[in-house]
mmCIF file of N, CA and C in Angstrom:
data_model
loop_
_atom_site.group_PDB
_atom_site.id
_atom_site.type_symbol
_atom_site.label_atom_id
_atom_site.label_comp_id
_atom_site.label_asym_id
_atom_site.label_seq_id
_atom_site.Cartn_x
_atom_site.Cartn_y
_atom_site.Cartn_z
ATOM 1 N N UNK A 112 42.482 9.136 -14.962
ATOM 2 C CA UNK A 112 41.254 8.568 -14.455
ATOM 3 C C UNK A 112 41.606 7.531 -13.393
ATOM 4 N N UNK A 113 41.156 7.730 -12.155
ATOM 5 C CA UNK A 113 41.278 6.605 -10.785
ATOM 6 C C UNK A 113 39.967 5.878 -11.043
ATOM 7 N N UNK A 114 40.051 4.536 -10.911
ATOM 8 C CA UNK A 114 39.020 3.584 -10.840
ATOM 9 C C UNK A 114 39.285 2.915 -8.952
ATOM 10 N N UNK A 115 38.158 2.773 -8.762
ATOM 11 C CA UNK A 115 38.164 1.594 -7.798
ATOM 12 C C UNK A 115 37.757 0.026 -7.457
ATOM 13 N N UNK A 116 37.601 -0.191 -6.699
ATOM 14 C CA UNK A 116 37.290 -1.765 -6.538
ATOM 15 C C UNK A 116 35.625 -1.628 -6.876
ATOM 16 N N UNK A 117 34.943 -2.624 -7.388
ATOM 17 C CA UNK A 117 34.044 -3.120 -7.347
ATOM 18 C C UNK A 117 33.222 -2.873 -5.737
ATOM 19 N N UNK A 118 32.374 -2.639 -4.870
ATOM 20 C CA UNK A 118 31.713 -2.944 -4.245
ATOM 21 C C UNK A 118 30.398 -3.627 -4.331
ATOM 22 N N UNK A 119 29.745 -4.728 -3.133
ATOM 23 C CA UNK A 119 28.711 -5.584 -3.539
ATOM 24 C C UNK A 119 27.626 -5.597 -2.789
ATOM 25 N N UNK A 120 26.615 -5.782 -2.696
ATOM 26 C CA UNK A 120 25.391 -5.847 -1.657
ATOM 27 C C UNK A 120 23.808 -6.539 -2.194
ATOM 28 N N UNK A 121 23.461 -7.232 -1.602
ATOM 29 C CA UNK A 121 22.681 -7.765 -1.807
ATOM 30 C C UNK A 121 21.690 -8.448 -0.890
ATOM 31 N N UNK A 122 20.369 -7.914 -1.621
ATOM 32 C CA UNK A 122 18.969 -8.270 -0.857
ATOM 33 C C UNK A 122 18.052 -8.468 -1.689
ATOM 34 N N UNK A 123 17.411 -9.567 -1.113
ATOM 35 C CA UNK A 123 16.281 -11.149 -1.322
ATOM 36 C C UNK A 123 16.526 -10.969 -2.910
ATOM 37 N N UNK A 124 17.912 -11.936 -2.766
ATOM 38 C CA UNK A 124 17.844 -12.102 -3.991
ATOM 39 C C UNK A 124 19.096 -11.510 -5.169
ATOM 40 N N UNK A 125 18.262 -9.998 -4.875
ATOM 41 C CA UNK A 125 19.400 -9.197 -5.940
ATOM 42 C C UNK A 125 20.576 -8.624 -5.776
ATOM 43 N N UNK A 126 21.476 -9.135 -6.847
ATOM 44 C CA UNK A 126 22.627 -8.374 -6.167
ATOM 45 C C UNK A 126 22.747 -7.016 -7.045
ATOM 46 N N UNK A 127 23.557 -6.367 -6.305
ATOM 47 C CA UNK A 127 24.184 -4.827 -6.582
ATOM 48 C C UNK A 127 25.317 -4.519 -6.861
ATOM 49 N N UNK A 128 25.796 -4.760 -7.781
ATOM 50 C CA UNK A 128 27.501 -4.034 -7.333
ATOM 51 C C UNK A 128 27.886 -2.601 -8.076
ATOM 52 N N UNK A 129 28.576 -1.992 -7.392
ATOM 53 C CA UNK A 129 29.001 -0.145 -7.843
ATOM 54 C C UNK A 129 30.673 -0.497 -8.095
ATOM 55 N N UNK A 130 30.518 0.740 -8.795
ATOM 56 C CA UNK A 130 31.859 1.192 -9.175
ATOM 57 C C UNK A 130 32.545 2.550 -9.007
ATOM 58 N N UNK A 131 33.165 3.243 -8.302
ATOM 59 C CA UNK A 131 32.990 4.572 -8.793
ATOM 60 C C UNK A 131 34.086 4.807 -9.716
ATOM 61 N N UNK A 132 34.295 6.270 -10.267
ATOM 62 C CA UNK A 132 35.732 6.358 -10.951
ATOM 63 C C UNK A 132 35.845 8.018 -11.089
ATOM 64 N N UNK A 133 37.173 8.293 -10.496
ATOM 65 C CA UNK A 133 37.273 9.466 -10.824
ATOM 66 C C UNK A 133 37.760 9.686 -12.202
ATOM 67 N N UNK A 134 36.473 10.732 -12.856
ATOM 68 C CA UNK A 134 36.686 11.406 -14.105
ATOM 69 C C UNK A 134 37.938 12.358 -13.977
ATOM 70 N N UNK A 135 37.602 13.703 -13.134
ATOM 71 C CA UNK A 135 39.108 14.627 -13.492
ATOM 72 C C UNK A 135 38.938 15.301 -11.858
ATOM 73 N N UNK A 136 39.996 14.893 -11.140
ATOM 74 C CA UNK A 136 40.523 15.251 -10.144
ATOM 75 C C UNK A 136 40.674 17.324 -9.813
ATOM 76 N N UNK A 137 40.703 17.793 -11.161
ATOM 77 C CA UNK A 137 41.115 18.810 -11.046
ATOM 78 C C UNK A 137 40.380 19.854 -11.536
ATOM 79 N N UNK A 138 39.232 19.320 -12.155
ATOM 80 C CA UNK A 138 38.106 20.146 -12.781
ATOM 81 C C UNK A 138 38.167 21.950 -11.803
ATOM 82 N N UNK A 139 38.014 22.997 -12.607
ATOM 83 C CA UNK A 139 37.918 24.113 -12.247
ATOM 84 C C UNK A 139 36.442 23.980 -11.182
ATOM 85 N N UNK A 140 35.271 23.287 -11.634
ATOM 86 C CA UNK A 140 34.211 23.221 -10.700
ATOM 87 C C UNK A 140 34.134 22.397 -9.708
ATOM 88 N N UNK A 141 35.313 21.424 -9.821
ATOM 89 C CA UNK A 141 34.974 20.512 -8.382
ATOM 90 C C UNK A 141 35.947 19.230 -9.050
ATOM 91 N N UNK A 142 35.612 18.118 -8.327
ATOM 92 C CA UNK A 142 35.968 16.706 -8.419
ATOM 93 C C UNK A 142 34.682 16.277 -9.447
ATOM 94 N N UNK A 143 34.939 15.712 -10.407
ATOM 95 C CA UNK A 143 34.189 14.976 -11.246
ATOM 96 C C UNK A 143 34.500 13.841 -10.745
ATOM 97 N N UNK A 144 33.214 12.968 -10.481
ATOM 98 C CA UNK A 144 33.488 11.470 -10.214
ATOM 99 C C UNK A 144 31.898 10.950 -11.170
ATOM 100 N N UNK A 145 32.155 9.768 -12.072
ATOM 101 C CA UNK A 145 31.392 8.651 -12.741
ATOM 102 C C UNK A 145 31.265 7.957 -11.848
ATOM 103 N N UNK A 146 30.022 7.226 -12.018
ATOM 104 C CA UNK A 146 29.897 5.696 -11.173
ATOM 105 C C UNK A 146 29.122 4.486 -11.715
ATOM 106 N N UNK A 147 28.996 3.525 -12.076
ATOM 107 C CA UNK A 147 28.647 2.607 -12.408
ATOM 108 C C UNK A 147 27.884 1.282 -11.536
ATOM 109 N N UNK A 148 26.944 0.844 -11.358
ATOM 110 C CA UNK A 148 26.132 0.064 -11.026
ATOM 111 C C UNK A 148 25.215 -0.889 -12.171
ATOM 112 N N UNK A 149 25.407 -1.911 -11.499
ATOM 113 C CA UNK A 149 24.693 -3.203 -11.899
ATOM 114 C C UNK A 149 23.753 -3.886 -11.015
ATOM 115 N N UNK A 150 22.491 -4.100 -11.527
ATOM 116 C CA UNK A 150 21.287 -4.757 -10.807
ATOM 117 C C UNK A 150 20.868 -5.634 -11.499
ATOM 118 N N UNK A 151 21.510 -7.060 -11.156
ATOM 119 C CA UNK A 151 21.178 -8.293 -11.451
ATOM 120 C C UNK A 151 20.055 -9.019 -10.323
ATOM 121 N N UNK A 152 19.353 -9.567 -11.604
ATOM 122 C CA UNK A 152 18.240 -10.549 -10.562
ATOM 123 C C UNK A 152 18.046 -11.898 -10.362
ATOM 124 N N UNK A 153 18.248 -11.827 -9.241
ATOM 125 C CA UNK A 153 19.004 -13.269 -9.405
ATOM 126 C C UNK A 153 17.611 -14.236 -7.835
ATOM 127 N N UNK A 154 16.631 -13.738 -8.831
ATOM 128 C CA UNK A 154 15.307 -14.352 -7.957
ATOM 129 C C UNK A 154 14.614 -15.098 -8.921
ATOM 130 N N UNK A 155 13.740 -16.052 -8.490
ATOM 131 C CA UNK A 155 12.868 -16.662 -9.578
ATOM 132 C C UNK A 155 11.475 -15.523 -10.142
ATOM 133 N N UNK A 156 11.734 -14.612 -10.135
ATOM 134 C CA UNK A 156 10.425 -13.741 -10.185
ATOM 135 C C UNK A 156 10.966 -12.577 -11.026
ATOM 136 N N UNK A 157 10.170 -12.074 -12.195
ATOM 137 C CA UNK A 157 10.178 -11.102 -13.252
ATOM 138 C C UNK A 157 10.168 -9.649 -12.264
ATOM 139 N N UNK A 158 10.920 -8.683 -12.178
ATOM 140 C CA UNK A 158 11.041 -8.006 -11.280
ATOM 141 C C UNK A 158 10.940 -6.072 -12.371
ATOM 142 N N UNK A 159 10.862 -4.934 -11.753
ATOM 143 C CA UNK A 159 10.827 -3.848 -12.149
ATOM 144 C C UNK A 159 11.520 -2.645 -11.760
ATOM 145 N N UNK A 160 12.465 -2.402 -11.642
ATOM 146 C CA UNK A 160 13.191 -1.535 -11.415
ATOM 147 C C UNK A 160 12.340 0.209 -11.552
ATOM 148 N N UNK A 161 11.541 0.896 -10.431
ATOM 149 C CA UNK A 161 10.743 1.802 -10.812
ATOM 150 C C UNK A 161 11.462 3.097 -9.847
ATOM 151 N N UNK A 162 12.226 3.293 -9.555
ATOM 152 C CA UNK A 162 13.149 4.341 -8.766
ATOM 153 C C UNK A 162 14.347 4.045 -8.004
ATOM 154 N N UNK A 163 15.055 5.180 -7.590
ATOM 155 C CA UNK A 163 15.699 5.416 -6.967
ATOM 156 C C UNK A 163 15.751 5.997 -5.660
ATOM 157 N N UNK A 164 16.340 6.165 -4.387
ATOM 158 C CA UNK A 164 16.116 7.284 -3.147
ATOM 159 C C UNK A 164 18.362 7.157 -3.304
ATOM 160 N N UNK A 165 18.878 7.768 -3.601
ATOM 161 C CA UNK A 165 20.681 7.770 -3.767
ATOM 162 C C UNK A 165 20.671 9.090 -2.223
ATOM 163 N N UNK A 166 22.204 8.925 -1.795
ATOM 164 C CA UNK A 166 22.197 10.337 -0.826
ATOM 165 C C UNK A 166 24.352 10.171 -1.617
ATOM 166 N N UNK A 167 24.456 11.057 -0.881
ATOM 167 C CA UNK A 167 26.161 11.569 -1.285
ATOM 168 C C UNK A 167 26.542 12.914 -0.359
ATOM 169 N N UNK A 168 26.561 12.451 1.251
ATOM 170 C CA UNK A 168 27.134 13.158 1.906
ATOM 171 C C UNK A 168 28.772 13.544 1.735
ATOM 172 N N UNK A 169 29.206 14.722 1.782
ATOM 173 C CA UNK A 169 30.212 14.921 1.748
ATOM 174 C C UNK A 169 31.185 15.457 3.434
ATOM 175 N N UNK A 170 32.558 15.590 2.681
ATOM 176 C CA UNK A 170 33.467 15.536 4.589
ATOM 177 C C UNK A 170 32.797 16.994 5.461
ATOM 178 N N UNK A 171 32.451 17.695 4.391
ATOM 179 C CA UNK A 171 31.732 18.682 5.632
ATOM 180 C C UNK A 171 30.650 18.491 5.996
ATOM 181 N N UNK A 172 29.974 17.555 5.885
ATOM 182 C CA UNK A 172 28.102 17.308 6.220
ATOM 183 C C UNK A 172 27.269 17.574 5.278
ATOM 184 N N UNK A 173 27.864 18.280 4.418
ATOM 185 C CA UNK A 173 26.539 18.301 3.318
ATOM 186 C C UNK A 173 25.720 17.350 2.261
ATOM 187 N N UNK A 174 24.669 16.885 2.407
ATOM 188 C CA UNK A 174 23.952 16.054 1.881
ATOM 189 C C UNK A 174 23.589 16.252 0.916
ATOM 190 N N UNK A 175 23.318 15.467 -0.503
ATOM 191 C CA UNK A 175 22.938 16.062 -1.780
ATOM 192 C C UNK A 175 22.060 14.565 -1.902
ATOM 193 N N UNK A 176 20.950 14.333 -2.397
ATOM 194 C CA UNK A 176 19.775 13.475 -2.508
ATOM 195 C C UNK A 176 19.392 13.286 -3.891
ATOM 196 N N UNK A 177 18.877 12.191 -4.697
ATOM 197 C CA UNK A 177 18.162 12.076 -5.707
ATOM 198 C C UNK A 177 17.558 10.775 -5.578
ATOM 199 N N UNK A 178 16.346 11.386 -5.679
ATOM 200 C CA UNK A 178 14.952 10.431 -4.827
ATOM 201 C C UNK A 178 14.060 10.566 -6.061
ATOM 202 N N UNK A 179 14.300 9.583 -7.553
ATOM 203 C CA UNK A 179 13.387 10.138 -8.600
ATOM 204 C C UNK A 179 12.818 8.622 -8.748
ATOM 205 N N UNK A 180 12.091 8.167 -10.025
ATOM 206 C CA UNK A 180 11.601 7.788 -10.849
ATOM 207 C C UNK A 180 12.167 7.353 -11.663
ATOM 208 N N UNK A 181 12.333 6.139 -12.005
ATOM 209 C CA UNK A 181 13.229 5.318 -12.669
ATOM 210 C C UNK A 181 15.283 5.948 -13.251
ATOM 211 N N UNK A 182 15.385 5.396 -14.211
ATOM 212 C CA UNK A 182 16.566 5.657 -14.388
ATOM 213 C C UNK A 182 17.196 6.063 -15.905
ATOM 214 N N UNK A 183 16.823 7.532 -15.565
ATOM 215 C CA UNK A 183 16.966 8.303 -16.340
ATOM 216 C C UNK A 183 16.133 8.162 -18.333
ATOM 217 N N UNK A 184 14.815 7.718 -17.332
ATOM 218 C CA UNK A 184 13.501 7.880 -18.002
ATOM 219 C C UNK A 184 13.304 6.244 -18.598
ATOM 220 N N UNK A 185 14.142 5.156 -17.910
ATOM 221 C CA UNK A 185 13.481 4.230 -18.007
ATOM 222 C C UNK A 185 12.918 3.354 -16.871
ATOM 223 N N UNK A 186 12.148 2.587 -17.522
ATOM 224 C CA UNK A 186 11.880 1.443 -15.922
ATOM 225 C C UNK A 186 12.076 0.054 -16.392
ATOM 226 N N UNK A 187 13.423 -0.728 -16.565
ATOM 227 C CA UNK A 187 13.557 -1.547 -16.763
ATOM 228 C C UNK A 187 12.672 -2.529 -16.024
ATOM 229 N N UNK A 188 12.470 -3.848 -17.089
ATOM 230 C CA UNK A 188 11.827 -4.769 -16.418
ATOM 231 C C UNK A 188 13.121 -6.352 -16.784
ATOM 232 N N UNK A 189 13.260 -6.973 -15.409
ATOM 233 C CA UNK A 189 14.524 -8.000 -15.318
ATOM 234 C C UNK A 189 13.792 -9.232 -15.236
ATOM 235 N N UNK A 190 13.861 -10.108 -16.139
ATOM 236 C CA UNK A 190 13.942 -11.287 -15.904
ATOM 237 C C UNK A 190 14.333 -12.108 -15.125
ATOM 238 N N UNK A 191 14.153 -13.304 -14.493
ATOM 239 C CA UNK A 191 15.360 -13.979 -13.553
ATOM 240 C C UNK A 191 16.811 -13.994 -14.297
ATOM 241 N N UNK A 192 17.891 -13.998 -13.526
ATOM 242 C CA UNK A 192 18.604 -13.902 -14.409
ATOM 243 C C UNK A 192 19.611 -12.867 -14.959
ATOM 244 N N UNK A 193 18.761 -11.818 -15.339
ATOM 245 C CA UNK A 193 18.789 -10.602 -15.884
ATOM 246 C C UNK A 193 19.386 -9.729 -15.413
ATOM 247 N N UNK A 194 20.395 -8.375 -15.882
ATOM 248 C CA UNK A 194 20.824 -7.460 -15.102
ATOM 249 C C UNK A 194 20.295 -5.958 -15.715
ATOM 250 N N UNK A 195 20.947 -5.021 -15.540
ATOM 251 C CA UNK A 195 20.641 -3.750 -15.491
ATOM 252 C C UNK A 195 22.044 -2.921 -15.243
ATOM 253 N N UNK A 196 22.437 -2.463 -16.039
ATOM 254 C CA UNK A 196 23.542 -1.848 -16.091
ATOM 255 C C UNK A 196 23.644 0.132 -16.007
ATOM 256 N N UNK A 197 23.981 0.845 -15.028
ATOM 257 C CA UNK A 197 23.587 2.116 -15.333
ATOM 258 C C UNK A 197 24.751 2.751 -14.935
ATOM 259 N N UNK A 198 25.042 4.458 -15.522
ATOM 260 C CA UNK A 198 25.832 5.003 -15.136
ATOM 261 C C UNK A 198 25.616 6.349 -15.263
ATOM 262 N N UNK A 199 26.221 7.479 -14.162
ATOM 263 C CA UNK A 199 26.283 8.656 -14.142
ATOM 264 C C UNK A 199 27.107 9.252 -13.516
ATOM 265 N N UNK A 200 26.953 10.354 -13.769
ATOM 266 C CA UNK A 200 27.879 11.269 -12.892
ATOM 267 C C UNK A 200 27.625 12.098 -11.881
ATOM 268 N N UNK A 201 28.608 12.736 -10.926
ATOM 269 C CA UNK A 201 28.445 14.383 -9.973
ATOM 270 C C UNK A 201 29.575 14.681 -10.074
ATOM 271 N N UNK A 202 29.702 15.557 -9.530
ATOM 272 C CA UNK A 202 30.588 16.785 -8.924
ATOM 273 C C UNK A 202 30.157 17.189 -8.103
ATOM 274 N N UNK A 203 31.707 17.270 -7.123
ATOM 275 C CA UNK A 203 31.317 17.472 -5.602
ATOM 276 C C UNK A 203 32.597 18.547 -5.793
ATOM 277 N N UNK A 204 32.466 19.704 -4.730
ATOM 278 C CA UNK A 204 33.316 20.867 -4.320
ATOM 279 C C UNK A 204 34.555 20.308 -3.326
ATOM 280 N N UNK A 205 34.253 19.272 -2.436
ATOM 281 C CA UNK A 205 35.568 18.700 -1.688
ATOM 282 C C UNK A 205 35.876 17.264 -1.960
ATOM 283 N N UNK A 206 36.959 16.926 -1.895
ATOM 284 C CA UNK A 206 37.562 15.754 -2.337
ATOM 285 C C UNK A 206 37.198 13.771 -1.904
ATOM 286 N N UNK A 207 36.823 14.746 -0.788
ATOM 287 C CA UNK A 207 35.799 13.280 -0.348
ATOM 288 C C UNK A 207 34.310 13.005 0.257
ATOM 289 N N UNK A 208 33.715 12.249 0.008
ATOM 290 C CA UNK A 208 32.021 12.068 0.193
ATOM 291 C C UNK A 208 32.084 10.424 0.149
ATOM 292 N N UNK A 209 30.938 9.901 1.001
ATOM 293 C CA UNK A 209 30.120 8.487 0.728
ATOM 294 C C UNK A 209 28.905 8.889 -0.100
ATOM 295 N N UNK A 210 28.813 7.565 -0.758
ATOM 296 C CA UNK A 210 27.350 7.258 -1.825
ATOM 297 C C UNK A 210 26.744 5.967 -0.998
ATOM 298 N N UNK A 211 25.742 6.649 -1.090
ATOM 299 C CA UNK A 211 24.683 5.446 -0.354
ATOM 300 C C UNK A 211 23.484 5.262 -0.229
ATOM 301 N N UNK A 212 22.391 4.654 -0.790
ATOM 302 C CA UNK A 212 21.257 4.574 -0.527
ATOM 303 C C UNK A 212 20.315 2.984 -0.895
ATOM 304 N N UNK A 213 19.298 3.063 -2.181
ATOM 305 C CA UNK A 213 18.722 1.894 -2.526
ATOM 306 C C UNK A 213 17.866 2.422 -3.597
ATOM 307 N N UNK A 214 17.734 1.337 -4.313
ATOM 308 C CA UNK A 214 17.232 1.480 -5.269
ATOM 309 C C UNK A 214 15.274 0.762 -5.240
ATOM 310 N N UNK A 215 14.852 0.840 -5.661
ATOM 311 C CA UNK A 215 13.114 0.386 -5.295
ATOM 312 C C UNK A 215 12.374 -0.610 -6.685
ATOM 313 N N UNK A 216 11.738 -1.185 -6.172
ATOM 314 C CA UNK A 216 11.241 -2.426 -7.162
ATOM 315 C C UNK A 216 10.304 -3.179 -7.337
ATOM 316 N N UNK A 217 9.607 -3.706 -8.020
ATOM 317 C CA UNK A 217 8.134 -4.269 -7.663
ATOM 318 C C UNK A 217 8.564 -5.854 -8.270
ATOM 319 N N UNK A 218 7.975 -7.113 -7.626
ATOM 320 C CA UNK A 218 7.663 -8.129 -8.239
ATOM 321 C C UNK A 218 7.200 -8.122 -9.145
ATOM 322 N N UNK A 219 7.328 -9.318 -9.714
ATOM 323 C CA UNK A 219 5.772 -9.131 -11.059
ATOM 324 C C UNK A 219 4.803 -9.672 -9.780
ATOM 325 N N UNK A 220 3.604 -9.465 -10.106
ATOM 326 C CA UNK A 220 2.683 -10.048 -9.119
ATOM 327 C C UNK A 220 1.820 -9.382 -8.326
ATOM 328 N N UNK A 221 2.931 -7.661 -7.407
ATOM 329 C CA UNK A 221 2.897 -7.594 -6.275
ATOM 330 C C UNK A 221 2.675 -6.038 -6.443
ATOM 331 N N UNK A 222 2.272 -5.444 -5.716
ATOM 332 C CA UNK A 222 1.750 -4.091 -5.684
ATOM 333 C C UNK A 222 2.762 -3.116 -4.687
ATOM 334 N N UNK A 223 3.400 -3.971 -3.841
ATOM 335 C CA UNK A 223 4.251 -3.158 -3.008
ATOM 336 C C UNK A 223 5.386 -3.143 -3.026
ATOM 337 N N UNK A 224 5.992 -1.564 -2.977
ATOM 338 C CA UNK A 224 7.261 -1.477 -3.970
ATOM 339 C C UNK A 224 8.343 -1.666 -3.041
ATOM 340 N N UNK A 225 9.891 -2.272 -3.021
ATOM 341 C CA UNK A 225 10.498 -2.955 -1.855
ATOM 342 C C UNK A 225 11.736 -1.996 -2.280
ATOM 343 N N UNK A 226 12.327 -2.341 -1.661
ATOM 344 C CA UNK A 226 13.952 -1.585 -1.988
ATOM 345 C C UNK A 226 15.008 -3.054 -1.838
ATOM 346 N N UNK A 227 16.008 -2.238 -2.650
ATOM 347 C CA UNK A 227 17.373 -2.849 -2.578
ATOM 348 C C UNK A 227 18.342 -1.831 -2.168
ATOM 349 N N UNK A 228 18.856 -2.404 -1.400
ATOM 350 C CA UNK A 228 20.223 -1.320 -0.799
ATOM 351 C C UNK A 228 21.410 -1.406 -1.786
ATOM 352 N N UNK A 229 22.190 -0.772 -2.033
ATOM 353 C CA UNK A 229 22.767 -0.169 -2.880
ATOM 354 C C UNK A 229 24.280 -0.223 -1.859
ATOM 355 N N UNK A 230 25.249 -1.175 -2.427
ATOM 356 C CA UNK A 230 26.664 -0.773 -1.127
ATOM 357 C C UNK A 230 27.073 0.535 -1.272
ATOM 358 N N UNK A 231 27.386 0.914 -0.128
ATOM 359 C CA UNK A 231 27.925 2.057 0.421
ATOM 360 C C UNK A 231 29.457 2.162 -0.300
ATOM 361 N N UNK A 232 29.928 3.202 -1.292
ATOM 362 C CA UNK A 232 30.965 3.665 -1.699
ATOM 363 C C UNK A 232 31.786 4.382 -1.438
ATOM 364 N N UNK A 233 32.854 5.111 -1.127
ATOM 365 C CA UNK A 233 33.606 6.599 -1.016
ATOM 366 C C UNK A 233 33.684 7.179 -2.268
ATOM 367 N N UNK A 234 34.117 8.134 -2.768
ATOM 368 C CA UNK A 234 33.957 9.141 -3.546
ATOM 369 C C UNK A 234 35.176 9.958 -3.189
ATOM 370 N N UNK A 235 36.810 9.014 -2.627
ATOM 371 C CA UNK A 235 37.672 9.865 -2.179
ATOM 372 C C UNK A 235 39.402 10.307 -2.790
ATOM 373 N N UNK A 236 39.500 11.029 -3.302
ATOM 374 C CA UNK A 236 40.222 11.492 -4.520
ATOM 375 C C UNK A 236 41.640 10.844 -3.635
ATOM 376 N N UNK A 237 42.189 10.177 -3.822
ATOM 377 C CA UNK A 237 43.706 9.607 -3.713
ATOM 378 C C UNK A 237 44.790 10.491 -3.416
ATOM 379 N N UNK A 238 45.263 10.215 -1.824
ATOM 380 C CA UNK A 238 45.788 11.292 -1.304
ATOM 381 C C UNK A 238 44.844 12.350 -0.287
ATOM 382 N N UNK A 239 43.870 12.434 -0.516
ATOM 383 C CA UNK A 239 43.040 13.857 0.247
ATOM 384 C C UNK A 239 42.006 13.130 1.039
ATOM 385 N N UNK A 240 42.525 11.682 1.662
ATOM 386 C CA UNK A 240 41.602 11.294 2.308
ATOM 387 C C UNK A 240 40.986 11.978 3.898
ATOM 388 N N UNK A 241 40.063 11.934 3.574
ATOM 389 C CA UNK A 241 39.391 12.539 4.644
ATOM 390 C C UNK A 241 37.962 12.032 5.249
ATOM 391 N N UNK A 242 37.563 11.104 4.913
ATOM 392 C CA UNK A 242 36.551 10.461 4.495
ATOM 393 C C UNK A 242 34.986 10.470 5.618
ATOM 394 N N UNK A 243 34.119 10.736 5.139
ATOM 395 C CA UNK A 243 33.155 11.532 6.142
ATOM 396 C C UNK A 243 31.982 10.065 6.538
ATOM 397 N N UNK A 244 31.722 10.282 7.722
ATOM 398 C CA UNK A 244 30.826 9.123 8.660
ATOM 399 C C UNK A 244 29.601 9.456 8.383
ATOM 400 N N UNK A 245 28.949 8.245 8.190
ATOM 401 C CA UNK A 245 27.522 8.518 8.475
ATOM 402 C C UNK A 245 27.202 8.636 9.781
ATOM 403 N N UNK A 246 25.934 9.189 10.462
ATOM 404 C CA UNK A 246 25.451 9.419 11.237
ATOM 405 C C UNK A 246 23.961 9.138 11.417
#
């Protein structure tokens, strides 16, 4: 199992930090990679975690998207203070891809739903760097 560094990002307020980790380099279906994220709130305001928009382009251009509804059937609600801890997985067919998108959120208070950006990760198996640009 390859782990990497921590990455961090943060807006009005909240921070973000990811993790990725390669599960098994050698899987018959692809690269298994886990990833881990934390959404701490670190605002004076009771906040709601109500979706996601994620992307995970890979080195040949192909884009794979998950643009749902909370996280994985919950909608945490954060206190000041408070974090949010989540994790999942993919599999990708080539050895390297970026993860990147934001996550979406409501004040308490407020009717309009805002985003948090989410730092930008690689997804690149050690050794087979190849690592693909956004555009």
């Amino acid at each position: 199992m390859e782990e990497s560094e921590f990455v961090v990002s943060q807006t009005d307020g909240i921070t973000v930090s990811a993790c990725p980790v390669l599960v098994d380099g050698f899987a018959p279906s692809g690269f298994m990679w886990g990833y881990y994220l934390c959404i701490e709130n670190n605002t004076d305001q009771k906040i709601q975690l109500v979706g996601k928009d994620w992307n995970i382009t890979d080195e040949n251009g192909n884009s794979y998207n998950d643009s749902s509804v909370g996280f994985k059937g919950e909608l945490p609600e954060l206190e000041p203070g408070e974090y949010f801890e989540f994790t999942s997985e993919t599999t990708l067919n080539v050895p390297n891809a970026v993860f990147y998108g934001s996550c979406k959120f409501l004040s308490e208070g407020q009717e309009k739903v805002k985003e948090i950006r989410i730092p930008t990760f690689s997804l690149s198996v050690p050794g087979k760097k190849n690592v693909p640009t956004l555009h």
